[in-house]
Short mmCIF file of C-alpha atoms and ligand atoms in Angstrom, two decimals:
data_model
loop_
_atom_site.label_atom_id
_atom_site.label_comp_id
_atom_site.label_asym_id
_atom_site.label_seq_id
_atom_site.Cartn_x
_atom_site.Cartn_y
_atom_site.Cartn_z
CA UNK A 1008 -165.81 120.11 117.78
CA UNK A 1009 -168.03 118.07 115.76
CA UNK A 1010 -168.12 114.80 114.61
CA UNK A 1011 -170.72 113.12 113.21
CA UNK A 1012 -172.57 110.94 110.64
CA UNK A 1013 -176.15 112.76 110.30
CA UNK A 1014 -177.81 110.80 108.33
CA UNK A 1015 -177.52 108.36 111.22
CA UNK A 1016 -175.50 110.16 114.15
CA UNK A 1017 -172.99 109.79 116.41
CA UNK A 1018 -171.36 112.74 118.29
CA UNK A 1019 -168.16 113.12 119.64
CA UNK A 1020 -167.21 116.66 121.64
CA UNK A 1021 -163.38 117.36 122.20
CA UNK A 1022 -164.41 119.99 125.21
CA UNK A 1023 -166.56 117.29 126.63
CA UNK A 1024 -166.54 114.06 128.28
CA UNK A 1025 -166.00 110.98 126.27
CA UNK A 1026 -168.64 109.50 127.83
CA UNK A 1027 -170.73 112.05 125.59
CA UNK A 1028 -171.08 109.68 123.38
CA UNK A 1029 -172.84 107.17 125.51
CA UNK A 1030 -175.44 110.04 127.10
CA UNK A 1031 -176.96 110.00 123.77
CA UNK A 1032 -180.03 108.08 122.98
CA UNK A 1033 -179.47 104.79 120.88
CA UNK A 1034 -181.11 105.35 118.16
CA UNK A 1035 -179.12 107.98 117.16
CA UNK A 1036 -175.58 106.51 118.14
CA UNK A 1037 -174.45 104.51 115.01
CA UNK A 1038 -171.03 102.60 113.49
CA UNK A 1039 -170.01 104.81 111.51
CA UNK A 1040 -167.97 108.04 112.22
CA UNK A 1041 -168.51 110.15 108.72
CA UNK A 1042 -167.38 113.40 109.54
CA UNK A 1043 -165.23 116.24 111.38
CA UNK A 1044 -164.51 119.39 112.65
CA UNK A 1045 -162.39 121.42 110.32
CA UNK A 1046 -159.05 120.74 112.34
CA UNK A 1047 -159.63 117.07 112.44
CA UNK A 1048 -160.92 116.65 108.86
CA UNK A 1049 -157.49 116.22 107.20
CA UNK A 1050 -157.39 112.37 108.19
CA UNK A 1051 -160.62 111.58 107.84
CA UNK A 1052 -162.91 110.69 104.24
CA UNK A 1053 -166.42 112.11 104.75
CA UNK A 1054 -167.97 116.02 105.09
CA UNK A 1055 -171.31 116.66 106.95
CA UNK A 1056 -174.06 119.24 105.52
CA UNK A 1057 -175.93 120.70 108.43
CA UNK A 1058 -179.54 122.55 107.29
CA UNK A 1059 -180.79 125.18 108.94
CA UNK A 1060 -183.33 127.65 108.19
CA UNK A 1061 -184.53 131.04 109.51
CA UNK A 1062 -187.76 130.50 110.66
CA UNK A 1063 -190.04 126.99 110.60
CA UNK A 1064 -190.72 127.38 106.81
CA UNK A 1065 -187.32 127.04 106.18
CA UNK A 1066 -186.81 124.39 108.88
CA UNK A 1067 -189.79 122.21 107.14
CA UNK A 1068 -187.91 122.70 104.27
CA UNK A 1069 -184.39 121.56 105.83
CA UNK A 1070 -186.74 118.42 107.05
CA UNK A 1071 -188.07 117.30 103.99
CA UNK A 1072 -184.80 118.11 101.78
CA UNK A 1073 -182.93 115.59 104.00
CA UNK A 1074 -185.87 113.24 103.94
CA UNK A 1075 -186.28 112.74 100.55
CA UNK A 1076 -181.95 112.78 99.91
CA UNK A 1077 -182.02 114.65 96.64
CA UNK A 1078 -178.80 116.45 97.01
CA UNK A 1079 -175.86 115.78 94.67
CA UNK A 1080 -172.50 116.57 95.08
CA UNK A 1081 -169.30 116.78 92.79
CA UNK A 1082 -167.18 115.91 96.49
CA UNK A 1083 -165.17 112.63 95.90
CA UNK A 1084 -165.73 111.78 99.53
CA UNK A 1085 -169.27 111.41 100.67
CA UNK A 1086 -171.58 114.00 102.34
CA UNK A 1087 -174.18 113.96 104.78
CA UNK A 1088 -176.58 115.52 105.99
CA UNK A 1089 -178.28 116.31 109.01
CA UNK A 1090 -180.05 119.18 110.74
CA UNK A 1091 -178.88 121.94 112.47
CA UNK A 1092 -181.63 121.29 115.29
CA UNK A 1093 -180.32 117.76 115.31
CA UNK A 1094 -176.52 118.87 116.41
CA UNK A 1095 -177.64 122.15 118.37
CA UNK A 1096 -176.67 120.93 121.56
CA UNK A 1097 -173.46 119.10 120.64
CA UNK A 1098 -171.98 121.54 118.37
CA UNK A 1099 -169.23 123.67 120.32
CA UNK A 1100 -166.65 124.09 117.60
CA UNK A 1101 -165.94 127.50 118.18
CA UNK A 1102 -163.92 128.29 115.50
CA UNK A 1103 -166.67 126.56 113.15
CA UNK A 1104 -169.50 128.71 111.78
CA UNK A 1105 -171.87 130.09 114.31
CA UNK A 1106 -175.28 129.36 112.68
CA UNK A 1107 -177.31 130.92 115.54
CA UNK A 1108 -175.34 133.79 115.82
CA UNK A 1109 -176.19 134.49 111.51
CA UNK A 1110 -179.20 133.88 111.95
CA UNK A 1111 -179.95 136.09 114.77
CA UNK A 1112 -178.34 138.92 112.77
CA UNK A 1113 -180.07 138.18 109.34
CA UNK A 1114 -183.10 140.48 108.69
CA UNK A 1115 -184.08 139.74 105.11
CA UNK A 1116 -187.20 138.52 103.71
CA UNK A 1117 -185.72 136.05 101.11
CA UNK A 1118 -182.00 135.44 100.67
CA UNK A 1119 -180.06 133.56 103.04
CA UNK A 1120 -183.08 132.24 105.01
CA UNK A 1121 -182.26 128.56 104.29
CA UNK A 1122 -178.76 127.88 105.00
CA UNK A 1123 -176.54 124.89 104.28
CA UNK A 1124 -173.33 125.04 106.16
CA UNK A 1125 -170.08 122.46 106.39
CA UNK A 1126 -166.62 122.36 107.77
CA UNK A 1127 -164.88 121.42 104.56
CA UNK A 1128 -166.84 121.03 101.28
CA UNK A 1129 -164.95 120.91 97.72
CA UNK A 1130 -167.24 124.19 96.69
CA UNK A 1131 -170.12 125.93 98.14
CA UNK A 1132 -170.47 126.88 93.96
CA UNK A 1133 -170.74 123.17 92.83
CA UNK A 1134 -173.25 122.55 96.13
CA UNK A 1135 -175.07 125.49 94.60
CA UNK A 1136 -174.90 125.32 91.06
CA UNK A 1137 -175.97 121.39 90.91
CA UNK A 1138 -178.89 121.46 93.74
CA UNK A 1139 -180.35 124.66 91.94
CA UNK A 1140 -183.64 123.15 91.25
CA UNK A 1141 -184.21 121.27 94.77
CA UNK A 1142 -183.29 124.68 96.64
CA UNK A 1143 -185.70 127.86 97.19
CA UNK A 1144 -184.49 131.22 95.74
CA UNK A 1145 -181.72 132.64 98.29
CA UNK A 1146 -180.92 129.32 99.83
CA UNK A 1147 -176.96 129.92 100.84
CA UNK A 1148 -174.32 127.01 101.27
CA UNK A 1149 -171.26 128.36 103.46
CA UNK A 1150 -167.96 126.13 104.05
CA UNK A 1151 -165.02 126.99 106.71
CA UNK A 1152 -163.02 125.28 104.04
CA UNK A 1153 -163.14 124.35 100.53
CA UNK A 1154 -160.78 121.82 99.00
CA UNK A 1155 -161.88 122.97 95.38
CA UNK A 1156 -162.89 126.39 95.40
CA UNK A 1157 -163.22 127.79 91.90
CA UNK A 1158 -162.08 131.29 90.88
CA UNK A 1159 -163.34 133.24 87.84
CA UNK A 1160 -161.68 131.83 84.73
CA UNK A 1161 -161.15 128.37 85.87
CA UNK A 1162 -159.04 129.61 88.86
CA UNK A 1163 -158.45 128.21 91.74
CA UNK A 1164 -159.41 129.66 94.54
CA UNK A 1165 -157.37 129.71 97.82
CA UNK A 1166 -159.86 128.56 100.46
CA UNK A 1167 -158.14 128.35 103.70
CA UNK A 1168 -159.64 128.70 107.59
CA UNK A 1169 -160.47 132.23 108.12
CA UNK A 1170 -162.04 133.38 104.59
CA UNK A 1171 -165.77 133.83 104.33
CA UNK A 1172 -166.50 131.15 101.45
CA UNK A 1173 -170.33 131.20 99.99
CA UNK A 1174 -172.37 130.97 97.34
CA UNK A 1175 -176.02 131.59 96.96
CA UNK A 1176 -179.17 131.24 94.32
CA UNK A 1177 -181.01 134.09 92.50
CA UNK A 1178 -183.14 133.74 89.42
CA UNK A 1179 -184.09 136.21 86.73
CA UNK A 1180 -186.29 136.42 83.96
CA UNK A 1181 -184.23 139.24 81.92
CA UNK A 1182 -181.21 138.43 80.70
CA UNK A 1183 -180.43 141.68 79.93
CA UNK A 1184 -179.72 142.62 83.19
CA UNK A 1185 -177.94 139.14 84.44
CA UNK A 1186 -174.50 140.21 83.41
CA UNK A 1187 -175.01 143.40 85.81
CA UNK A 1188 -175.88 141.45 89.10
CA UNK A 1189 -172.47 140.46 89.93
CA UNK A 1190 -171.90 144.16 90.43
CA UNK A 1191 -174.64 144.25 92.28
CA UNK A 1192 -173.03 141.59 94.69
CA UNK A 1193 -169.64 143.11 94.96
CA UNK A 1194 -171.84 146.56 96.09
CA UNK A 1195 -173.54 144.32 98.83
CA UNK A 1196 -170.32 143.37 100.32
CA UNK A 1197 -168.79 146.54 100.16
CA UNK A 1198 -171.65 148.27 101.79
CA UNK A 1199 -171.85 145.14 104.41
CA UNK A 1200 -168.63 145.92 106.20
CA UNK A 1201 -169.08 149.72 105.77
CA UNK A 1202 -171.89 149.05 108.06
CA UNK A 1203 -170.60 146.84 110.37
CA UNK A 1204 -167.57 149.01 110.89
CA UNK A 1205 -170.15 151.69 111.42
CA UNK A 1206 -171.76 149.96 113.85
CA UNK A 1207 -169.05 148.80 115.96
CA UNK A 1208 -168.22 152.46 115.97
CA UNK A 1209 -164.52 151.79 114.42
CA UNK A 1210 -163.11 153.56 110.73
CA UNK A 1211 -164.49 151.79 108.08
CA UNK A 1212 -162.11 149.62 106.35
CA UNK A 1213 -162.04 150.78 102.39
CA UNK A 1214 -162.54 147.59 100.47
CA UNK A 1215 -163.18 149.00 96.79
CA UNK A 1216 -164.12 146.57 93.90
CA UNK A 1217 -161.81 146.05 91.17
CA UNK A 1218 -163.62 146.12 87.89
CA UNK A 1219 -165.06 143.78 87.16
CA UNK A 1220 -165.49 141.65 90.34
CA UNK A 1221 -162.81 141.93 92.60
CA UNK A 1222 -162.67 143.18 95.81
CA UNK A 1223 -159.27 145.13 96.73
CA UNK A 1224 -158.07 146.78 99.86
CA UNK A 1225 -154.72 148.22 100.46
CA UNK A 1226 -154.30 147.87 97.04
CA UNK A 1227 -154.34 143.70 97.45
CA UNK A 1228 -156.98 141.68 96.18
CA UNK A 1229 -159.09 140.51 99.64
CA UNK A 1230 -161.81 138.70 97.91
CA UNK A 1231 -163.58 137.92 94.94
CA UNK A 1232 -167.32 137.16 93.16
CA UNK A 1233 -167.90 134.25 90.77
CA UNK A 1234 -171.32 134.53 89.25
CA UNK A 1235 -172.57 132.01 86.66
CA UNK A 1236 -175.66 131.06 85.10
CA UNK A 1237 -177.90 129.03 83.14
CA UNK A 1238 -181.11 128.91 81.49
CA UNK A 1239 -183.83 126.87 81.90
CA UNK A 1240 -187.67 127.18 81.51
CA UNK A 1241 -187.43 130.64 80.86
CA UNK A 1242 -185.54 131.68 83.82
CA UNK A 1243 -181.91 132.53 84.70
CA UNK A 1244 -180.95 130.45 87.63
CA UNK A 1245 -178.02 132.39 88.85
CA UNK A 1246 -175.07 130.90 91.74
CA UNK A 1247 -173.18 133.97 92.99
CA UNK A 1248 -170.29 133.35 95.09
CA UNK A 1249 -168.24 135.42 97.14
CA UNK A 1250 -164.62 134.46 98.63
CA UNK A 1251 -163.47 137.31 101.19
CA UNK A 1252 -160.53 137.01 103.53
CA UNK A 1253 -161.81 137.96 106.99
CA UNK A 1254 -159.11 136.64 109.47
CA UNK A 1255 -156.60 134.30 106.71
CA UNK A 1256 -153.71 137.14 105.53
CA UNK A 1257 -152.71 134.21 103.52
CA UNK A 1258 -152.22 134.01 100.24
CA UNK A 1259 -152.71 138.09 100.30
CA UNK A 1260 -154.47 140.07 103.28
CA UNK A 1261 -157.17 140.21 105.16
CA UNK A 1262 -160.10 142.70 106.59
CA UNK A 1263 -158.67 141.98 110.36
CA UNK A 1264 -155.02 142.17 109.55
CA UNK A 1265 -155.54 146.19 108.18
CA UNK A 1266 -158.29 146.76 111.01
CA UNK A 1267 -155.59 146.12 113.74
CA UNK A 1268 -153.40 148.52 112.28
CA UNK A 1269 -156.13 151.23 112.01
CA UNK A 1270 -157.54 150.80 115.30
CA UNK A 1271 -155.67 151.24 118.76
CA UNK A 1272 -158.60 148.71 120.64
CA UNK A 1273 -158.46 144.91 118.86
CA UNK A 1274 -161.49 144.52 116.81
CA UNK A 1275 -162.48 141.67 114.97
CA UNK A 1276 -164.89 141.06 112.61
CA UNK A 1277 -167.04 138.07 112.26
CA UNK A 1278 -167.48 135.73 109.29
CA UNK A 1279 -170.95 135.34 110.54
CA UNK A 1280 -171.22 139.41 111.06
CA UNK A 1281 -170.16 139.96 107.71
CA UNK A 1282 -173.03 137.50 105.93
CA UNK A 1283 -175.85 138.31 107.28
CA UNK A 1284 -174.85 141.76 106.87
CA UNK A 1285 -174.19 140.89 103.14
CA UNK A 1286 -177.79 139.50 102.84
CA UNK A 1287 -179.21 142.29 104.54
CA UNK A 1288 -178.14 144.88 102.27
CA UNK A 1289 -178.00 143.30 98.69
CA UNK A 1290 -181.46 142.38 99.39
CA UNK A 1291 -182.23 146.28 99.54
CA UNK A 1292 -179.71 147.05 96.50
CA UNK A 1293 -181.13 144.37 94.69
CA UNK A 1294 -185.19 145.25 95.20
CA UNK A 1295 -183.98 148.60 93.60
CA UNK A 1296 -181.57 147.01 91.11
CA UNK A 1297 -185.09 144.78 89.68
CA UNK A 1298 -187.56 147.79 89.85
CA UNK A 1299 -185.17 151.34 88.89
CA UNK A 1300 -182.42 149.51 87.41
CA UNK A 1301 -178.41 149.80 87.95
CA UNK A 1302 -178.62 153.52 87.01
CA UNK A 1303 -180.04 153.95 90.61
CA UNK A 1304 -176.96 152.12 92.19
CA UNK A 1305 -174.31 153.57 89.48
CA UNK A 1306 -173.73 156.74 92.10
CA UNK A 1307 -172.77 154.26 94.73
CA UNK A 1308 -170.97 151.86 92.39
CA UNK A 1309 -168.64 154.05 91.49
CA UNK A 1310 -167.71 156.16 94.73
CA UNK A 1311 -166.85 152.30 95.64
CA UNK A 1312 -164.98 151.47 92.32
CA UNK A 1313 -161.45 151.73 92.33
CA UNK A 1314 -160.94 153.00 89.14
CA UNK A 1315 -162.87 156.22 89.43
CA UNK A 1316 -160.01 159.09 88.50
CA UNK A 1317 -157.70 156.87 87.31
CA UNK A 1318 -155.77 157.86 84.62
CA UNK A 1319 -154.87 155.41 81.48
CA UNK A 1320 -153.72 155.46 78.12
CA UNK A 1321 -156.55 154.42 75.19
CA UNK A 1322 -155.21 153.77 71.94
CA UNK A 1323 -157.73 154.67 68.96
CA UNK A 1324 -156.56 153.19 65.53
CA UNK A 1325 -157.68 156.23 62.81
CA UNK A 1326 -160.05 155.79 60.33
CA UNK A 1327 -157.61 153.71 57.65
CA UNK A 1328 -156.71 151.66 60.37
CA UNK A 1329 -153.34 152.77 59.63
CA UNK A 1330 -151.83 154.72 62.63
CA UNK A 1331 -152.50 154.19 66.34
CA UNK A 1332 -153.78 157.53 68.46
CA UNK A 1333 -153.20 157.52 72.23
CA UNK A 1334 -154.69 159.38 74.58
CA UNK A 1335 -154.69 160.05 78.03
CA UNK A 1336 -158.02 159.56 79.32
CA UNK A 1337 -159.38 159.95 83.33
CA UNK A 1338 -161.97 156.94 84.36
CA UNK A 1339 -165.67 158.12 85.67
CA UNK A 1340 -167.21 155.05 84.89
CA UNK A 1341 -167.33 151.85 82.48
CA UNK A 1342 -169.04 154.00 79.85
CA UNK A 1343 -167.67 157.46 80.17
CA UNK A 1344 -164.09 158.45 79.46
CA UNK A 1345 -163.15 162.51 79.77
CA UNK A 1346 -160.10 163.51 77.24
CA UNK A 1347 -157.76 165.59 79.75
O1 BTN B 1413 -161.89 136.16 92.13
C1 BTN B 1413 -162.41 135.16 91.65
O2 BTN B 1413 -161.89 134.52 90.74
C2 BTN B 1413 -163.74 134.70 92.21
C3 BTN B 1413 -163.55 133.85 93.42
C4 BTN B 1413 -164.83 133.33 94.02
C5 BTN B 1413 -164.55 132.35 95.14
C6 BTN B 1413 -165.80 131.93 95.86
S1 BTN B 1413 -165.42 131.19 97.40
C7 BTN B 1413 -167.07 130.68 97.59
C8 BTN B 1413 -167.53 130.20 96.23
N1 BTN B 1413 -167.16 128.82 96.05
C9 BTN B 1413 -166.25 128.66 95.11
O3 BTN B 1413 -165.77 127.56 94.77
N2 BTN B 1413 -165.94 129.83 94.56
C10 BTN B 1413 -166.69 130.91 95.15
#
């Protein structure tokens, strides 16, 4: 566990010593205790930001973001931040989310590189969405727990220990195409835990996405993409975020709940599994979504949609607007509709 003011620390491990907290140099053993594992957070006021990046350009980043303290935050309860090479040592929460293990599995050029991570934030979206100018193009902000995670339509979006909760930057210069990334997104975490499941060697669980943006499996809604954007100096400054219940059933079901009933052996996947692997493939989808366009990625959007072959009534008012026509039509995609 992990507690901690960063921007002037103090440490405090539950699986270690008390006496931890006098091992640690001075300098970096102050008043104030701001912040707390997950479990402990409940009674306590403050959250903690850790930075992290991929490689040292990142890190430098992470450095100078904190330095010059130019993140803002929506959170009614203060935030700080520290580095993740700053709590390396003293972070054993192991229920919290494994930085070095994400980073050792991401493999991408750009997105998710620079990392902002915290045990309970309001909403990775709002971290996002408000710090888009101060944060390079991929940066990610992941929570264990989110006290005011948005839905689509001014939902609210169940954020409880156990759901993978994160949002991340992209910018684009047509706006033509902004509407379509979102799909783009959902196809990244569809294909992420094909290919984990492929990996581990165990049937792939069949999450489908729900036009537009949700992600079903077992015919329940597991998880969900909010994309928004806004405009400024002739870019699209996009925050896609993606809720996904790994190991919470609550409020509907989860991946790990329908892979124990599919599989004899217990398998379990990984929050931290499941993200990098996100990153790793929407950065290919999306390198071919920029140069060919969704047409290339329609094939695979729609062997992953669940509405391909379903069958539903469209009415058609006639030409005086008079009398309503139904007809039963079968779904092959968002544009095409065969009479049957
Ligand atoms: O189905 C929906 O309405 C979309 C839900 C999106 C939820 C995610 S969780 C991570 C990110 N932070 C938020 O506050 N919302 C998105």
């Amino acid at each position: 566990m992990l507690f901690s003011n960063c921007s002037s620390f103090r440490f405090f491990c539950s699986h270690c010593p008390s006496s931890m907290l006098h091992s640690l140099p001075k300098h970096i053993i102050k008043r104030r205790m701001l912040s707390l594992s997950s479990a402990n957070m409940e009674a306590e006021s403050a959250s903690v930001l850790v930075l992290c990046g991929k490689s040292n350009v990142e890190n430098e980043f992470a450095l100078s973001l904190k330095s010059n303290n130019v993140l803002r935050f929506l959170d009614s309860n203060p935030v700080s931040i520290c580095l993740h090479s700053e709590i390396r040592n003293l972070h054993c929460d192991s229920e919290g989310f494994q930085v070095d293990h994400y980073m050792d599995v991401l493999s991408t050029s750009q997105f998710g590189r620079f990392l902002m991570y915290s045990p309970r934030l309001g909403s990775t979206h709002d971290v996002v969405s408000h710090n888009f100018g101060e944060l390079p193009i991929g940066a990610v902000c992941v929570a264990d727990v989110q006290t005011k995670g948005r839905g689509r339509s001014k939902n609210v979006w169940e954020s409880p220990k156990g759901c993978l909760l994160f949002s991340f930057t992209i910018q684009m210069e047509d706006g033509r195409v902004v509407p379509l990334v979102q799909y783009v997104v959902s196809l990244a975490v569809t294909e992420a835990v094909k290919d984990i499941c492929q990996k581990k060697g165990i049937q792939h669980l069949d999450v489908k996405i729900k036009w537009p943006n949700d992600l079903y499996l077992d015919g329940l809604k597991v998880g969900g993409i909010l994309c928004t954007s806004t405009y400024k100096s002739n870019k699209f400054n996009v925050s896609a975020g993606i809720g996904l219940n790994v190991s919470n059933e609550k409020p509907t079901t989860c991946l790990n709940a329908t892979l124990q009933k599919l599989t004899p052996v217990a398998h379990e996947l990984q929050r931290e599994d499941i993200m990098a692997a996100f990153f790793n493939k929407f950065e290919d989808l999306y390198t071919v979504f920029m140069g060919q366009g969704f047409q290339s990625l329609e094939p695979l959007y729609y062997k992953t949609w669940l509405h391909s072959g379903q069958r539903v009534i469209v009415q058609d008012k006639n030409d005086n607007q008079d009398q309503v026509v139904e007809n039963v039509v079968t779904i092959q995609s968002t544009f095409l509709f065969f009479r049957v």
